[in-house]
Structure formats: structure tokens, C-alpha cells
PDB file of C-alpha atoms in Angstrom:
ATOM      1  CA  UNK M 257      -9.232  12.815  -2.550  1.00 95.00           C
ATOM      2  CA  UNK M 258      -5.587  11.981  -1.457  1.00 96.00           C
ATOM      3  CA  UNK M 259      -4.813   8.851  -2.817  1.00 97.00           C
ATOM      4  CA  UNK M 260      -1.261   6.656  -2.678  1.00 97.00           C
ATOM      5  CA  UNK M 261       0.271   3.463  -3.833  1.00 96.00           C
ATOM      6  CA  UNK M 262       2.589   1.101  -2.520  1.00 96.00           C
ATOM      7  CA  UNK M 263       3.736  -2.983  -3.054  1.00 96.00           C
ATOM      8  CA  UNK M 264       1.897  -5.543  -0.300  1.00 97.00           C
ATOM      9  CA  UNK M 265       5.794  -5.585   1.889  1.00 97.00           C
ATOM     10  CA  UNK M 266       6.590  -7.636   3.805  1.00 98.00           C
ATOM     11  CA  UNK M 267       6.505  -6.703   7.638  1.00 98.00           C
ATOM     12  CA  UNK M 268       6.586  -3.340   6.173  1.00 98.00           C
ATOM     13  CA  UNK M 269       8.874  -0.047   7.932  1.00 97.00           C
ATOM     14  CA  UNK M 270       7.346   2.644   9.501  1.00 98.00           C
ATOM     15  CA  UNK M 271       7.243   5.271   6.737  1.00 97.00           C
ATOM     16  CA  UNK M 272       4.761   2.509   5.235  1.00 97.00           C
ATOM     17  CA  UNK M 273       2.417   3.129   7.780  1.00 97.00           C
ATOM     18  CA  UNK M 274       3.031   7.090   8.324  1.00 96.00           C
ATOM     19  CA  UNK M 275       2.568   7.276   4.462  1.00 96.00           C
ATOM     20  CA  UNK M 276      -1.066   5.555   4.494  1.00 96.00           C
ATOM     21  CA  UNK M 277      -2.005   7.373   7.187  1.00 95.00           C
ATOM     22  CA  UNK M 278      -2.365  10.513   5.505  1.00 93.00           C
ATOM     23  CA  UNK M 279      -3.946   9.040   2.124  1.00 95.00           C
ATOM     24  CA  UNK M 280      -8.082   8.668   1.634  1.00 95.00           C
ATOM     25  CA  UNK M 281      -7.785   5.262  -0.463  1.00 97.00           C
ATOM     26  CA  UNK M 282      -4.638   3.302  -0.097  1.00 97.00           C
ATOM     27  CA  UNK M 283      -3.458   0.837  -3.204  1.00 97.00           C
ATOM     28  CA  UNK M 284      -1.615  -2.201  -3.255  1.00 97.00           C
ATOM     29  CA  UNK M 285       0.652  -2.332  -5.923  1.00 95.00           C
ATOM     30  CA  UNK M 286       0.053  -6.241  -6.792  1.00 95.00           C
ATOM     31  CA  UNK M 287       0.611  -6.797 -10.197  1.00 92.00           C
ATOM     32  CA  UNK M 288       4.196  -5.306 -10.441  1.00 91.00           C
ATOM     33  CA  UNK M 289       6.969  -7.152 -10.927  1.00 91.00           C
ATOM     34  CA  UNK M 290       7.865  -8.987  -7.202  1.00 93.00           C
ATOM     35  CA  UNK M 291      11.262  -7.834  -7.238  1.00 90.00           C
ATOM     36  CA  UNK M 292      14.293 -11.021  -5.730  1.00 86.00           C
ATOM     37  CA  UNK M 293      15.396 -10.324  -2.247  1.00 85.00           C
ATOM     38  CA  UNK M 294      13.679  -6.875  -1.372  1.00 92.00           C
ATOM     39  CA  UNK M 295      11.125  -6.276   0.998  1.00 96.00           C
ATOM     40  CA  UNK M 296       8.457  -7.934  -0.708  1.00 96.00           C
ATOM     41  CA  UNK M 297       9.252 -11.286   1.142  1.00 97.00           C
ATOM     42  CA  UNK M 298      11.724 -10.328   4.389  1.00 97.00           C
ATOM     43  CA  UNK M 299      12.384  -7.304   5.921  1.00 97.00           C
ATOM     44  CA  UNK M 300      14.401  -6.461   9.458  1.00 96.00           C
ATOM     45  CA  UNK M 301      13.430  -6.841  12.571  1.00 95.00           C
ATOM     46  CA  UNK M 302      15.827  -6.716  16.409  1.00 88.00           C
ATOM     47  CA  UNK M 303      19.237  -8.448  16.509  1.00 83.00           C
ATOM     48  CA  UNK M 304      21.997  -8.816  18.834  1.00 74.00           C
ATOM     49  CA  UNK M 305      23.973  -5.854  18.011  1.00 72.00           C
ATOM     50  CA  UNK M 306      21.649  -4.275  14.659  1.00 76.00           C
ATOM     51  CA  UNK M 307      18.515  -5.460  12.583  1.00 85.00           C
ATOM     52  CA  UNK M 308      18.275  -9.011  11.416  1.00 91.00           C
ATOM     53  CA  UNK M 309      16.590 -10.442   8.501  1.00 96.00           C
ATOM     54  CA  UNK M 310      13.543 -12.123   8.512  1.00 96.00           C
ATOM     55  CA  UNK M 311      13.070 -14.026   5.245  1.00 97.00           C
ATOM     56  CA  UNK M 312       9.892 -16.097   3.787  1.00 97.00           C
ATOM     57  CA  UNK M 313      11.148 -18.878   0.944  1.00 96.00           C
ATOM     58  CA  UNK M 314       8.988 -18.135  -2.415  1.00 95.00           C
ATOM     59  CA  UNK M 315       9.427 -20.477  -5.489  1.00 92.00           C
ATOM     60  CA  UNK M 316      10.554 -19.139  -8.998  1.00 82.00           C
ATOM     61  CA  UNK M 317       9.517 -20.756 -11.106  1.00 74.00           C
ATOM     62  CA  UNK M 318      10.471 -21.221 -14.854  1.00 54.00           C
ATOM     63  CA  UNK M 319      13.425 -19.220 -13.555  1.00 52.00           C
ATOM     64  CA  UNK M 320      11.346 -15.903 -13.208  1.00 72.00           C
ATOM     65  CA  UNK M 321       9.122 -14.671 -10.913  1.00 78.00           C
ATOM     66  CA  UNK M 322       5.486 -14.001 -11.863  1.00 86.00           C
ATOM     67  CA  UNK M 323       3.501 -10.529 -10.564  1.00 92.00           C
ATOM     68  CA  UNK M 324       3.414  -9.864  -6.777  1.00 95.00           C
ATOM     69  CA  UNK M 325       0.191 -11.262  -6.484  1.00 95.00           C
ATOM     70  CA  UNK M 326       0.979 -14.610  -7.890  1.00 94.00           C
ATOM     71  CA  UNK M 327       3.956 -15.450  -6.406  1.00 95.00           C
ATOM     72  CA  UNK M 328       3.850 -18.361  -3.889  1.00 95.00           C
ATOM     73  CA  UNK M 329       5.393 -19.396  -0.357  1.00 96.00           C
ATOM     74  CA  UNK M 330       7.909 -21.902  -0.759  1.00 96.00           C
ATOM     75  CA  UNK M 331       6.188 -24.767   1.138  1.00 96.00           C
ATOM     76  CA  UNK M 332       9.025 -27.511   0.997  1.00 94.00           C
ATOM     77  CA  UNK M 333      11.058 -25.800   3.540  1.00 93.00           C
ATOM     78  CA  UNK M 334      10.300 -25.491   6.943  1.00 93.00           C
ATOM     79  CA  UNK M 335      10.619 -21.975   6.698  1.00 97.00           C
ATOM     80  CA  UNK M 336       8.489 -21.031   9.687  1.00 97.00           C
ATOM     81  CA  UNK M 337       9.871 -22.568  12.703  1.00 96.00           C
ATOM     82  CA  UNK M 338      13.397 -20.730  12.441  1.00 96.00           C
ATOM     83  CA  UNK M 339      10.983 -17.643  11.730  1.00 97.00           C
ATOM     84  CA  UNK M 340       9.192 -17.482  13.830  1.00 97.00           C
ATOM     85  CA  UNK M 341      12.370 -18.796  16.175  1.00 96.00           C
ATOM     86  CA  UNK M 342      13.865 -15.552  15.276  1.00 96.00           C
ATOM     87  CA  UNK M 343      11.344 -12.683  16.092  1.00 97.00           C
ATOM     88  CA  UNK M 344      10.309 -14.560  19.027  1.00 96.00           C
ATOM     89  CA  UNK M 345      14.300 -14.624  20.660  1.00 94.00           C
ATOM     90  CA  UNK M 346      14.528 -11.392  19.708  1.00 94.00           C
ATOM     91  CA  UNK M 347      11.744  -9.712  21.264  1.00 95.00           C
ATOM     92  CA  UNK M 348      10.207 -12.044  24.167  1.00 94.00           C
ATOM     93  CA  UNK M 349      11.442  -9.829  26.427  1.00 93.00           C
ATOM     94  CA  UNK M 350      10.467  -6.775  25.150  1.00 93.00           C
ATOM     95  CA  UNK M 351       7.601  -5.526  27.361  1.00 92.00           C
ATOM     96  CA  UNK M 352       4.907  -5.831  24.524  1.00 96.00           C
ATOM     97  CA  UNK M 353       5.759  -9.621  23.137  1.00 97.00           C
ATOM     98  CA  UNK M 354       2.468 -10.847  24.694  1.00 96.00           C
ATOM     99  CA  UNK M 355      -0.085  -8.655  22.581  1.00 96.00           C
ATOM    100  CA  UNK M 356       1.086  -9.590  19.672  1.00 97.00           C
ATOM    101  CA  UNK M 357       2.375 -12.877  20.218  1.00 97.00           C
ATOM    102  CA  UNK M 358      -0.320 -14.790  19.703  1.00 97.00           C
ATOM    103  CA  UNK M 359      -2.019 -13.904  16.760  1.00 97.00           C
ATOM    104  CA  UNK M 360       0.786 -13.363  14.882  1.00 98.00           C
ATOM    105  CA  UNK M 361       2.549 -16.335  15.632  1.00 98.00           C
ATOM    106  CA  UNK M 362      -1.059 -17.664  13.878  1.00 98.00           C
ATOM    107  CA  UNK M 363      -0.688 -16.168  10.913  1.00 98.00           C
ATOM    108  CA  UNK M 364       2.853 -17.463  10.420  1.00 98.00           C
ATOM    109  CA  UNK M 365       1.818 -21.118  10.815  1.00 97.00           C
ATOM    110  CA  UNK M 366      -0.901 -20.872   8.913  1.00 97.00           C
ATOM    111  CA  UNK M 367      -1.052 -22.681   5.493  1.00 95.00           C
ATOM    112  CA  UNK M 368      -0.809 -19.438   3.176  1.00 97.00           C
ATOM    113  CA  UNK M 369       0.506 -19.953  -0.311  1.00 97.00           C
ATOM    114  CA  UNK M 370       0.343 -16.969  -1.702  1.00 97.00           C
ATOM    115  CA  UNK M 371       3.181 -14.300  -0.731  1.00 97.00           C
ATOM    116  CA  UNK M 372       0.369 -11.526  -0.899  1.00 97.00           C
ATOM    117  CA  UNK M 373      -1.854 -13.747   1.721  1.00 98.00           C
ATOM    118  CA  UNK M 374       0.881 -13.867   4.363  1.00 98.00           C
ATOM    119  CA  UNK M 375       1.380 -10.233   3.790  1.00 98.00           C
ATOM    120  CA  UNK M 376      -1.590  -8.607   3.814  1.00 98.00           C
ATOM    121  CA  UNK M 377      -3.163 -10.770   7.236  1.00 98.00           C
ATOM    122  CA  UNK M 378       0.184  -8.832   8.701  1.00 98.00           C
ATOM    123  CA  UNK M 379      -0.569  -5.707   7.839  1.00 98.00           C
ATOM    124  CA  UNK M 380      -3.938  -6.024   8.375  1.00 97.00           C
ATOM    125  CA  UNK M 381      -2.600  -6.363  12.010  1.00 97.00           C
ATOM    126  CA  UNK M 382      -0.332  -3.499  11.862  1.00 98.00           C
ATOM    127  CA  UNK M 383      -3.100  -1.110  10.874  1.00 96.00           C
ATOM    128  CA  UNK M 384      -5.363  -2.308  13.659  1.00 95.00           C
ATOM    129  CA  UNK M 385      -3.259  -1.654  16.019  1.00 95.00           C
ATOM    130  CA  UNK M 386      -1.671   1.460  14.895  1.00 95.00           C
ATOM    131  CA  UNK M 387      -5.649   2.555  14.555  1.00 94.00           C
ATOM    132  CA  UNK M 388      -5.140   3.760  10.669  1.00 95.00           C
ATOM    133  CA  UNK M 389      -9.425   3.312   9.047  1.00 93.00           C
ATOM    134  CA  UNK M 390      -7.832   4.468   5.303  1.00 95.00           C
ATOM    135  CA  UNK M 391      -9.518   1.981   3.423  1.00 96.00           C
ATOM    136  CA  UNK M 392      -7.579  -0.531   0.254  1.00 97.00           C
ATOM    137  CA  UNK M 393      -7.594  -1.822  -3.175  1.00 96.00           C
ATOM    138  CA  UNK M 394      -5.800  -3.440  -5.051  1.00 95.00           C
ATOM    139  CA  UNK M 395      -4.144  -2.889  -8.390  1.00 94.00           C
ATOM    140  CA  UNK M 396      -5.759  -5.690 -10.062  1.00 93.00           C
ATOM    141  CA  UNK M 397      -8.734  -5.150  -9.036  1.00 93.00           C
ATOM    142  CA  UNK M 398      -8.535  -2.331 -11.224  1.00 92.00           C
ATOM    143  CA  UNK M 399      -7.678  -3.089 -14.134  1.00 79.00           C
ATOM    144  CA  UNK M 400      -4.913  -1.144 -15.141  1.00 79.00           C
ATOM    145  CA  UNK M 401      -1.503  -1.557 -16.261  1.00 77.00           C
ATOM    146  CA  UNK M 402       2.070  -0.425 -17.501  1.00 78.00           C
ATOM    147  CA  UNK M 403       5.040   0.808 -15.386  1.00 81.00           C
ATOM    148  CA  UNK M 404       5.768   3.522 -13.346  1.00 86.00           C
ATOM    149  CA  UNK M 405       3.771   6.603 -14.230  1.00 91.00           C
ATOM    150  CA  UNK M 406       1.646   4.914 -16.610  1.00 93.00           C
ATOM    151  CA  UNK M 407       0.004   2.424 -13.818  1.00 93.00           C
ATOM    152  CA  UNK M 408       0.413   5.252 -11.406  1.00 95.00           C
ATOM    153  CA  UNK M 409      -2.015   7.631 -13.524  1.00 94.00           C
ATOM    154  CA  UNK M 410      -4.129   4.827 -14.508  1.00 93.00           C
ATOM    155  CA  UNK M 411      -5.004   3.994 -11.396  1.00 95.00           C
ATOM    156  CA  UNK M 412      -5.597   7.679  -9.833  1.00 96.00           C
ATOM    157  CA  UNK M 413      -7.814   8.679 -13.460  1.00 95.00           C
ATOM    158  CA  UNK M 414      -9.552   4.582 -11.949  1.00 95.00           C
ATOM    159  CA  UNK M 415     -10.539   5.983  -8.363  1.00 96.00           C
ATOM    160  CA  UNK M 416     -10.816   9.786  -8.831  1.00 96.00           C
ATOM    161  CA  UNK M 417      -7.959  10.742  -7.049  1.00 97.00           C
ATOM    162  CA  UNK M 418      -7.078  15.012  -6.811  1.00 97.00           C
ATOM    163  CA  UNK M 419      -4.324  14.115  -5.226  1.00 97.00           C
ATOM    164  CA  UNK M 420      -1.369  11.504  -5.331  1.00 97.00           C
ATOM    165  CA  UNK M 421       1.104  11.317  -2.617  1.00 97.00           C
ATOM    166  CA  UNK M 422       4.155   9.550  -3.819  1.00 94.00           C
ATOM    167  CA  UNK M 423       6.842   7.818  -1.982  1.00 90.00           C
ATOM    168  CA  UNK M 424      10.343  10.244  -1.770  1.00 89.00           C
ATOM    169  CA  UNK M 425      11.605   8.422  -4.129  1.00 84.00           C
ATOM    170  CA  UNK M 426       9.209   9.189  -6.965  1.00 82.00           C
ATOM    171  CA  UNK M 427      10.997  12.939  -8.265  1.00 81.00           C
ATOM    172  CA  UNK M 428      13.703  10.721  -9.951  1.00 84.00           C
ATOM    173  CA  UNK M 429      10.864   9.155 -11.979  1.00 86.00           C
ATOM    174  CA  UNK M 430       7.618  10.340 -11.865  1.00 91.00           C
ATOM    175  CA  UNK M 431       6.981  12.285 -14.999  1.00 93.00           C
ATOM    176  CA  UNK M 432       4.158  14.861 -12.944  1.00 94.00           C
ATOM    177  CA  UNK M 433       2.588  16.193 -16.825  1.00 95.00           C
ATOM    178  CA  UNK M 434       0.050  13.656 -17.050  1.00 95.00           C
ATOM    179  CA  UNK M 435      -1.194  13.929 -13.592  1.00 94.00           C
ATOM    180  CA  UNK M 436      -1.494  17.982 -14.570  1.00 96.00           C
ATOM    181  CA  UNK M 437      -2.723  17.541 -17.598  1.00 96.00           C
ATOM    182  CA  UNK M 438      -5.855  15.812 -15.399  1.00 96.00           C
ATOM    183  CA  UNK M 439      -5.576  17.307 -12.437  1.00 97.00           C
ATOM    184  CA  UNK M 440      -4.298  15.408  -9.833  1.00 97.00           C
ATOM    185  CA  UNK M 441      -1.989  17.327  -7.745  1.00 97.00           C
ATOM    186  CA  UNK M 442       1.111  15.244  -6.639  1.00 96.00           C
ATOM    187  CA  UNK M 443       2.761  15.613  -3.362  1.00 96.00           C
ATOM    188  CA  UNK M 444       6.087  13.572  -2.152  1.00 95.00           C
ATOM    189  CA  UNK M 445       5.899  11.726   1.090  1.00 94.00           C
ATOM    190  CA  UNK M 446       7.953  13.314   4.245  1.00 92.00           C
ATOM    191  CA  UNK M 447       8.548  11.238   6.644  1.00 94.00           C
ATOM    192  CA  UNK M 448      11.041  12.155   9.631  1.00 94.00           C
ATOM    193  CA  UNK M 449      12.132   8.559  11.429  1.00 95.00           C
ATOM    194  CA  UNK M 450      10.544   9.062  14.757  1.00 96.00           C
ATOM    195  CA  UNK M 451      12.830   7.608  17.732  1.00 95.00           C
ATOM    196  CA  UNK M 452      11.833   5.704  20.798  1.00 95.00           C
ATOM    197  CA  UNK M 453      13.312   3.780  23.662  1.00 92.00           C
ATOM    198  CA  UNK M 454      15.260  -0.257  22.315  1.00 91.00           C
ATOM    199  CA  UNK M 455      15.875  -2.489  24.401  1.00 85.00           C
ATOM    200  CA  UNK M 456      19.401  -3.445  25.883  1.00 79.00           C
ATOM    201  CA  UNK M 457      20.514  -1.009  23.117  1.00 76.00           C
ATOM    202  CA  UNK M 458      23.427   2.220  23.946  1.00 77.00           C
ATOM    203  CA  UNK M 459      22.743   3.702  20.135  1.00 85.00           C
ATOM    204  CA  UNK M 460      19.037   4.223  18.605  1.00 91.00           C
ATOM    205  CA  UNK M 461      18.346   1.679  15.295  1.00 93.00           C
ATOM    206  CA  UNK M 462      16.484   2.850  12.475  1.00 95.00           C
ATOM    207  CA  UNK M 463      14.154   1.939   9.592  1.00 96.00           C
ATOM    208  CA  UNK M 464      13.127  -1.575  11.157  1.00 97.00           C
ATOM    209  CA  UNK M 465       9.766  -3.667  11.082  1.00 98.00           C
ATOM    210  CA  UNK M 466       6.907  -2.267  12.788  1.00 98.00           C
ATOM    211  CA  UNK M 467       7.276  -5.150  14.595  1.00 97.00           C
ATOM    212  CA  UNK M 468      10.157  -3.216  16.558  1.00 97.00           C
ATOM    213  CA  UNK M 469       8.298   0.117  17.554  1.00 97.00           C
ATOM    214  CA  UNK M 470       4.893  -2.075  18.778  1.00 98.00           C
ATOM    215  CA  UNK M 471       7.084  -4.732  20.907  1.00 97.00           C
ATOM    216  CA  UNK M 472       8.899  -1.651  22.485  1.00 96.00           C
ATOM    217  CA  UNK M 473       6.464   0.523  22.813  1.00 96.00           C
ATOM    218  CA  UNK M 474       2.503  -0.937  22.153  1.00 97.00           C
ATOM    219  CA  UNK M 475      -0.724   1.241  22.093  1.00 95.00           C
ATOM    220  CA  UNK M 476       1.665   3.892  21.876  1.00 95.00           C
ATOM    221  CA  UNK M 477       3.137   3.218  18.927  1.00 96.00           C
ATOM    222  CA  UNK M 478       0.607   5.403  17.054  1.00 95.00           C
ATOM    223  CA  UNK M 479       1.071   8.168  19.003  1.00 94.00           C
ATOM    224  CA  UNK M 480       4.778   7.740  17.912  1.00 96.00           C
ATOM    225  CA  UNK M 481       4.414   7.579  14.364  1.00 96.00           C
ATOM    226  CA  UNK M 482       1.770   9.963  13.681  1.00 94.00           C
ATOM    227  CA  UNK M 483       2.512  12.829  16.486  1.00 90.00           C
ATOM    228  CA  UNK M 484       2.717  14.926  13.094  1.00 85.00           C
ATOM    229  CA  UNK M 485      -0.892  14.012  11.703  1.00 82.00           C
ATOM    230  CA  UNK M 486      -4.000  14.821  12.246  1.00 75.00           C
ATOM    231  CA  UNK M 487      -5.932  12.328  14.194  1.00 66.00           C
ATOM    232  CA  UNK M 488      -8.825  12.160  11.595  1.00 59.00           C
ATOM    233  CA  UNK M 489      -7.706   8.743   9.796  1.00 65.00           C
ATOM    234  CA  UNK M 490      -6.868   7.157  12.777  1.00 68.00           C
ATOM    235  CA  UNK M 491      -8.568   5.845  15.223  1.00 64.00           C
ATOM    236  CA  UNK M 492      -6.346   5.590  18.573  1.00 54.00           C
ATOM    237  CA  UNK M 493      -6.597   2.832  21.096  1.00 46.00           C
ATOM    238  CA  UNK M 494      -6.749   3.160  24.071  1.00 40.00           C
ATOM    239  CA  UNK M 495      -5.513   0.118  25.797  1.00 36.00           C
TER     240      UNK M 495
END
């Protein structure tokens, strides 16, 4: 069984879903320290010239952030109107805006208290649209602890992994010794960013949220993103 782990990012980029589709089980690492001004509460979407950030404000309690699963949205700020306004302004004239706008708007406007609940709701829409059928679990439900190699190794043992699919940056910190000792193979995710026609753009802007691909290509997005993968973990949408 191929297992991979990743933090529950906000409006994730294409590589997030490409890795998810290669796994037999996907673990959301929600029990590690929240990282300020990273991809857990923001991501880039299309802008006038290049990518622009859309951000969900979060509360910092007692001058620190806790684990990702406990981070709360700062709902004292009227952020939803600005947030959705940026998405609508940049994509309302795109071919598939109307296909997704109602569902995404409802999620953004819902009274989520925790950041992860908002992120999971958005990720699930994208999973559905991309036809990804990979089961998911949360690390916090597995009672796995530690950091980096220790945490990953613990999760893999608990779920019975035969292969751990690491992100490419894992090569910089991962100690493969305990995996070898447990008979767990380690592979590293390889992802070649696809290109697609971006509306009113002379050149392609990569590394945007999955939202950009969906707004441009709609039901054709999965075929573009997963063109190098077998279809056994995908249910490609016909319309």
C-alpha cells in the first residue's frame, strides 16, 4: 500500500493533487505546528499580471500558533467579502467560473471556525472535480507523534504502509533507515507542471492554486493534470 502525507493546505496547487492521486491512502498531517504566512491559510490565484495571494486571516493566541488542527479563523474581520471578491474579479470571465462559483462561494461564506474545516471542504470539492478516489485519514486521529522522520515513520507503521511516497523536499531531511528496517520502501514524488492556455496571458504562470486550472479547463482538468498516471485511482468526469 502506497501512503503519502501532506499538510491540509489552502486552495492547494496542482502538485498536491497529483501526489494524492498516486497514493492508496492519503494522510493529512494536521497535528504539526502551524506555519505562519505559508500555504496553510493562503495561496496564489490569477492576477492582472501574475499570481496574487488570497488569504484567510487566523488568530494567534498568546503570541503563538498551535497545531494546524486547532488554528481558528479570525472571524472578527470581514475577510470573506474581500476574499471572494478577488476570486470573482479574476475568474468571472473564465470559461468554467459558473460551474464552480456557487459551491465555492457557499463554502467560503459558511461560518467555519477552524481553518482546517474550511480547507477540507475546499479540498473535497477539488478532489471530486478531479475524480480522485484515494481514501484519506488525519494524522491526529492516528495518535502518531514526533517530527519529520519520526512522525512519518509512525504513521506509516500504524496504517500498514508498504511504500511511503515523499514529497521531493523529503530528500533533504528524511532518514530512510527506520523505513528500511521496517520493510517500507521510500519513493519521491516527481511532478512536471503541465501547461494549459491561460486567458489573456502572453506567457504561462505556473504554481497557482488548482483553482486556476479548473477555471480554465473544467472537466478536462484531470486529463491535463494526470496525463502521466494510470487511471485506477481516478474516476474521470464526463461532463
